[in-house]
Each structure stands twice: as structure tokens, then as C-alpha cells.
Amino acid sequence: GAGVSQSPSNKVTEKGKDVELRCDPISGHTALYWYRQRLGQGLEFLIYFQGNSAPDKSGLPSDRFSAERTGESVSTLTIQRTQQEDSAVYLCASSLNLATEQYFGPGTRLTVT
Amino acid sequence: KNEVEQSPQNLTAQEGEFITINCSYSVGISALHWLQQHPGGGIVSLFMLSSGKKKHGRLIATINIQEKHSSLHITASHPRDSAVYICAVSGGSNYKLTFGKGTLLTVNP
């Protein structure tokens, strides 16, 4: 079946603009996760959802970052007033539930100029 | 906060060699993940384990809960195994993953 998809695959934006990143999880997966990987660095956890609820938002870097999930399906990660340090690959993953293996999407490469 | 340490940071091997990558963590966990990231960025989950040993093809993952340590083994390594291998852990009722910095494996023909 279809895997996790993310859009756009690449996004270039000017500093100060808002961006929305989209994740479509595998159908039936109740858990969804967002991660960030800056160039040359390791993976950072941002937020996870169980259903449409986000029990742990502690990984969001600042209040400019927000995420929502609707219909236990698609999720959007919104970054307001983007800064150059927001440039990274944003990865989404989903799993059947919180205790099972995660399947990763291809990522969205965000470049803030 | 859980600290996840991987070793080695870089590993170069000849095709056919047996590979071991190590991961240690500081606080008790509910699960440990091994991930593979190829050049170009795609990430694949290799294993998720909470005890014992798992095997998939030429890959074997073990975990020792008491020692807070896991190993990923690759038997009969091949150039296509060249990738970054990442260890990540989650703890208790918090499913947030904490990641190691990764091990860059290069397998030469």
C-alpha cells in the first residue's frame, strides 16, 4: 500500500514568511510524529499525535511552531515568521499505534533565505 | 533526560566483514529503535525492540536492558549497506524519541 507522503518535497521561503508542511500518514495509523534534521546534524523530535491529540509538544523549538492533525489522518506543521535557523529537512512518520514500528516519509526540505 | 551514545561515529569496512554498531543509553526505556538513513535522506526503520534479540536477513539487533546497551550487527556486509545507522529510544509512557548522533558506515567493495 501507499507509504507516508509529505508535501511539498522542497520549499524555499523568505525570512519572516509563514510555511505549512503537510503529512499524509499510512491509512489506519493512529500515531503520527514530526521530526527535524538540520544539515549535518542528528534527528530532533518535534511532536507526536495519538489520534488527533498531541500529548507532548515539548519538542517544538518555539511558539512559532504549531501542528495539528484532523480526522486521525493528515497533519500540518506550521512555522510562522520563519527564521534562517528553521532551515532543515522536516520528517513525518506514522505507526499503527504508539507501541509499534514507525514508517517515515521522504521529508520536506525547507530553506529559509 | 535520556542520553543516547553511539559508537563508533564512523566505520569503514571491507565487503564481507562482520559489522557491530553499539548504542548505550542512560535511563530505562520502553523501546529502542534502529534506523537506517541512506545518502539522499530516506529513513527506514530496521528494528524496534524492548528485550532480547531480533533478526532480519543479515541484520541482527540485541538489547541488554540491565546494562542499558544495544548492538546492531550486520553479517556479510555489502556496499549497499553503506548508510548512517541511528539508534533511538523512548521511555515509559512518553513516546517521544531521543536519538543518537548516528554511525556512518562505509562498506568498500
PDB file of C-alpha atoms in Angstrom, chain A residues 56-110:
ATOM      1  CA  ASP A  56       3.803  16.036  24.189  1.00  0.00           C
ATOM      2  CA  LYS A  57       4.615  19.318  22.496  1.00  0.00           C
ATOM      3  CA  SER A  58       7.862  19.828  24.375  1.00  0.00           C
ATOM      4  CA  GLY A  59       9.996  19.298  21.278  1.00  0.00           C
ATOM      5  CA  LEU A  60       8.590  22.271  19.394  1.00  0.00           C
ATOM      6  CA  PRO A  61      11.510  24.756  19.253  1.00  0.00           C
ATOM      7  CA  SER A  62       9.466  27.905  19.836  1.00  0.00           C
ATOM      8  CA  ASP A  63       5.944  29.264  19.854  1.00  0.00           C
ATOM      9  CA  ARG A  64       6.358  29.979  16.138  1.00  0.00           C
ATOM     10  CA  PHE A  65       5.892  26.262  15.570  1.00  0.00           C
ATOM     11  CA  SER A  66       2.499  24.577  15.751  1.00  0.00           C
ATOM     12  CA  ALA A  67       0.996  21.360  14.475  1.00  0.00           C
ATOM     13  CA  GLU A  68      -2.436  19.898  14.127  1.00  0.00           C
ATOM     14  CA  ARG A  69      -3.976  16.684  12.978  1.00  0.00           C
ATOM     15  CA  THR A  70      -7.527  16.198  11.793  1.00  0.00           C
ATOM     16  CA  GLY A  71      -9.655  13.144  11.165  1.00  0.00           C
ATOM     17  CA  GLU A  72      -6.885  10.947  12.573  1.00  0.00           C
ATOM     18  CA  SER A  73      -5.275  11.420   9.187  1.00  0.00           C
ATOM     19  CA  VAL A  74      -3.436  14.326   7.638  1.00  0.00           C
ATOM     20  CA  SER A  75      -1.254  16.554   9.781  1.00  0.00           C
ATOM     21  CA  THR A  76       0.154  20.001   9.126  1.00  0.00           C
ATOM     22  CA  LEU A  77       3.197  21.576  10.719  1.00  0.00           C
ATOM     23  CA  THR A  78       3.090  25.359  10.572  1.00  0.00           C
ATOM     24  CA  ILE A  79       6.066  27.618  11.095  1.00  0.00           C
ATOM     25  CA  GLN A  80       5.250  31.288  11.498  1.00  0.00           C
ATOM     26  CA  ARG A  81       7.692  34.108  10.814  1.00  0.00           C
ATOM     27  CA  THR A  82      10.355  31.723   9.551  1.00  0.00           C
ATOM     28  CA  GLN A  83      13.974  32.272  10.531  1.00  0.00           C
ATOM     29  CA  GLN A  84      17.122  31.024   8.815  1.00  0.00           C
ATOM     30  CA  GLU A  85      17.724  28.560  11.647  1.00  0.00           C
ATOM     31  CA  ASP A  86      14.451  26.867  10.684  1.00  0.00           C
ATOM     32  CA  SER A  87      16.138  25.575   7.516  1.00  0.00           C
ATOM     33  CA  ALA A  88      16.117  21.790   7.784  1.00  0.00           C
ATOM     34  CA  VAL A  89      14.519  18.619   6.496  1.00  0.00           C
ATOM     35  CA  TYR A  90      11.219  18.059   8.259  1.00  0.00           C
ATOM     36  CA  LEU A  91      10.313  14.407   8.508  1.00  0.00           C
ATOM     37  CA  CYS A  92       6.992  12.832   9.317  1.00  0.00           C
ATOM     38  CA  ALA A  93       6.444   9.251  10.444  1.00  0.00           C
ATOM     39  CA  SER A  94       3.394   7.196  11.317  1.00  0.00           C
ATOM     40  CA  SER A  95       2.761   3.966  13.166  1.00  0.00           C
ATOM     41  CA  LEU A  96      -0.191   1.701  13.784  1.00  0.00           C
ATOM     42  CA  ASN A  97      -0.122   2.792  17.400  1.00  0.00           C
ATOM     43  CA  LEU A  98       2.400   4.343  19.771  1.00  0.00           C
ATOM     44  CA  ALA A  99       3.988   0.996  20.606  1.00  0.00           C
ATOM     45  CA  THR A 100       4.766  -0.124  17.062  1.00  0.00           C
ATOM     46  CA  GLU A 101       7.350   0.473  14.362  1.00  0.00           C
ATOM     47  CA  GLN A 102       7.424   3.878  12.698  1.00  0.00           C
ATOM     48  CA  TYR A 103       7.327   4.396   8.937  1.00  0.00           C
ATOM     49  CA  PHE A 104       8.995   7.543   7.677  1.00  0.00           C
ATOM     50  CA  GLY A 105       8.029   9.853   4.868  1.00  0.00           C
ATOM     51  CA  PRO A 106      10.565  11.282   2.397  1.00  0.00           C
ATOM     52  CA  GLY A 107      10.702  14.624   4.176  1.00  0.00           C
ATOM     53  CA  THR A 108      10.247  18.256   3.217  1.00  0.00           C
ATOM     54  CA  ARG A 109      13.429  20.246   2.699  1.00  0.00           C
ATOM     55  CA  LEU A 110      12.807  23.778   3.943  1.00  0.00           C
TER      56      LEU A 110
END
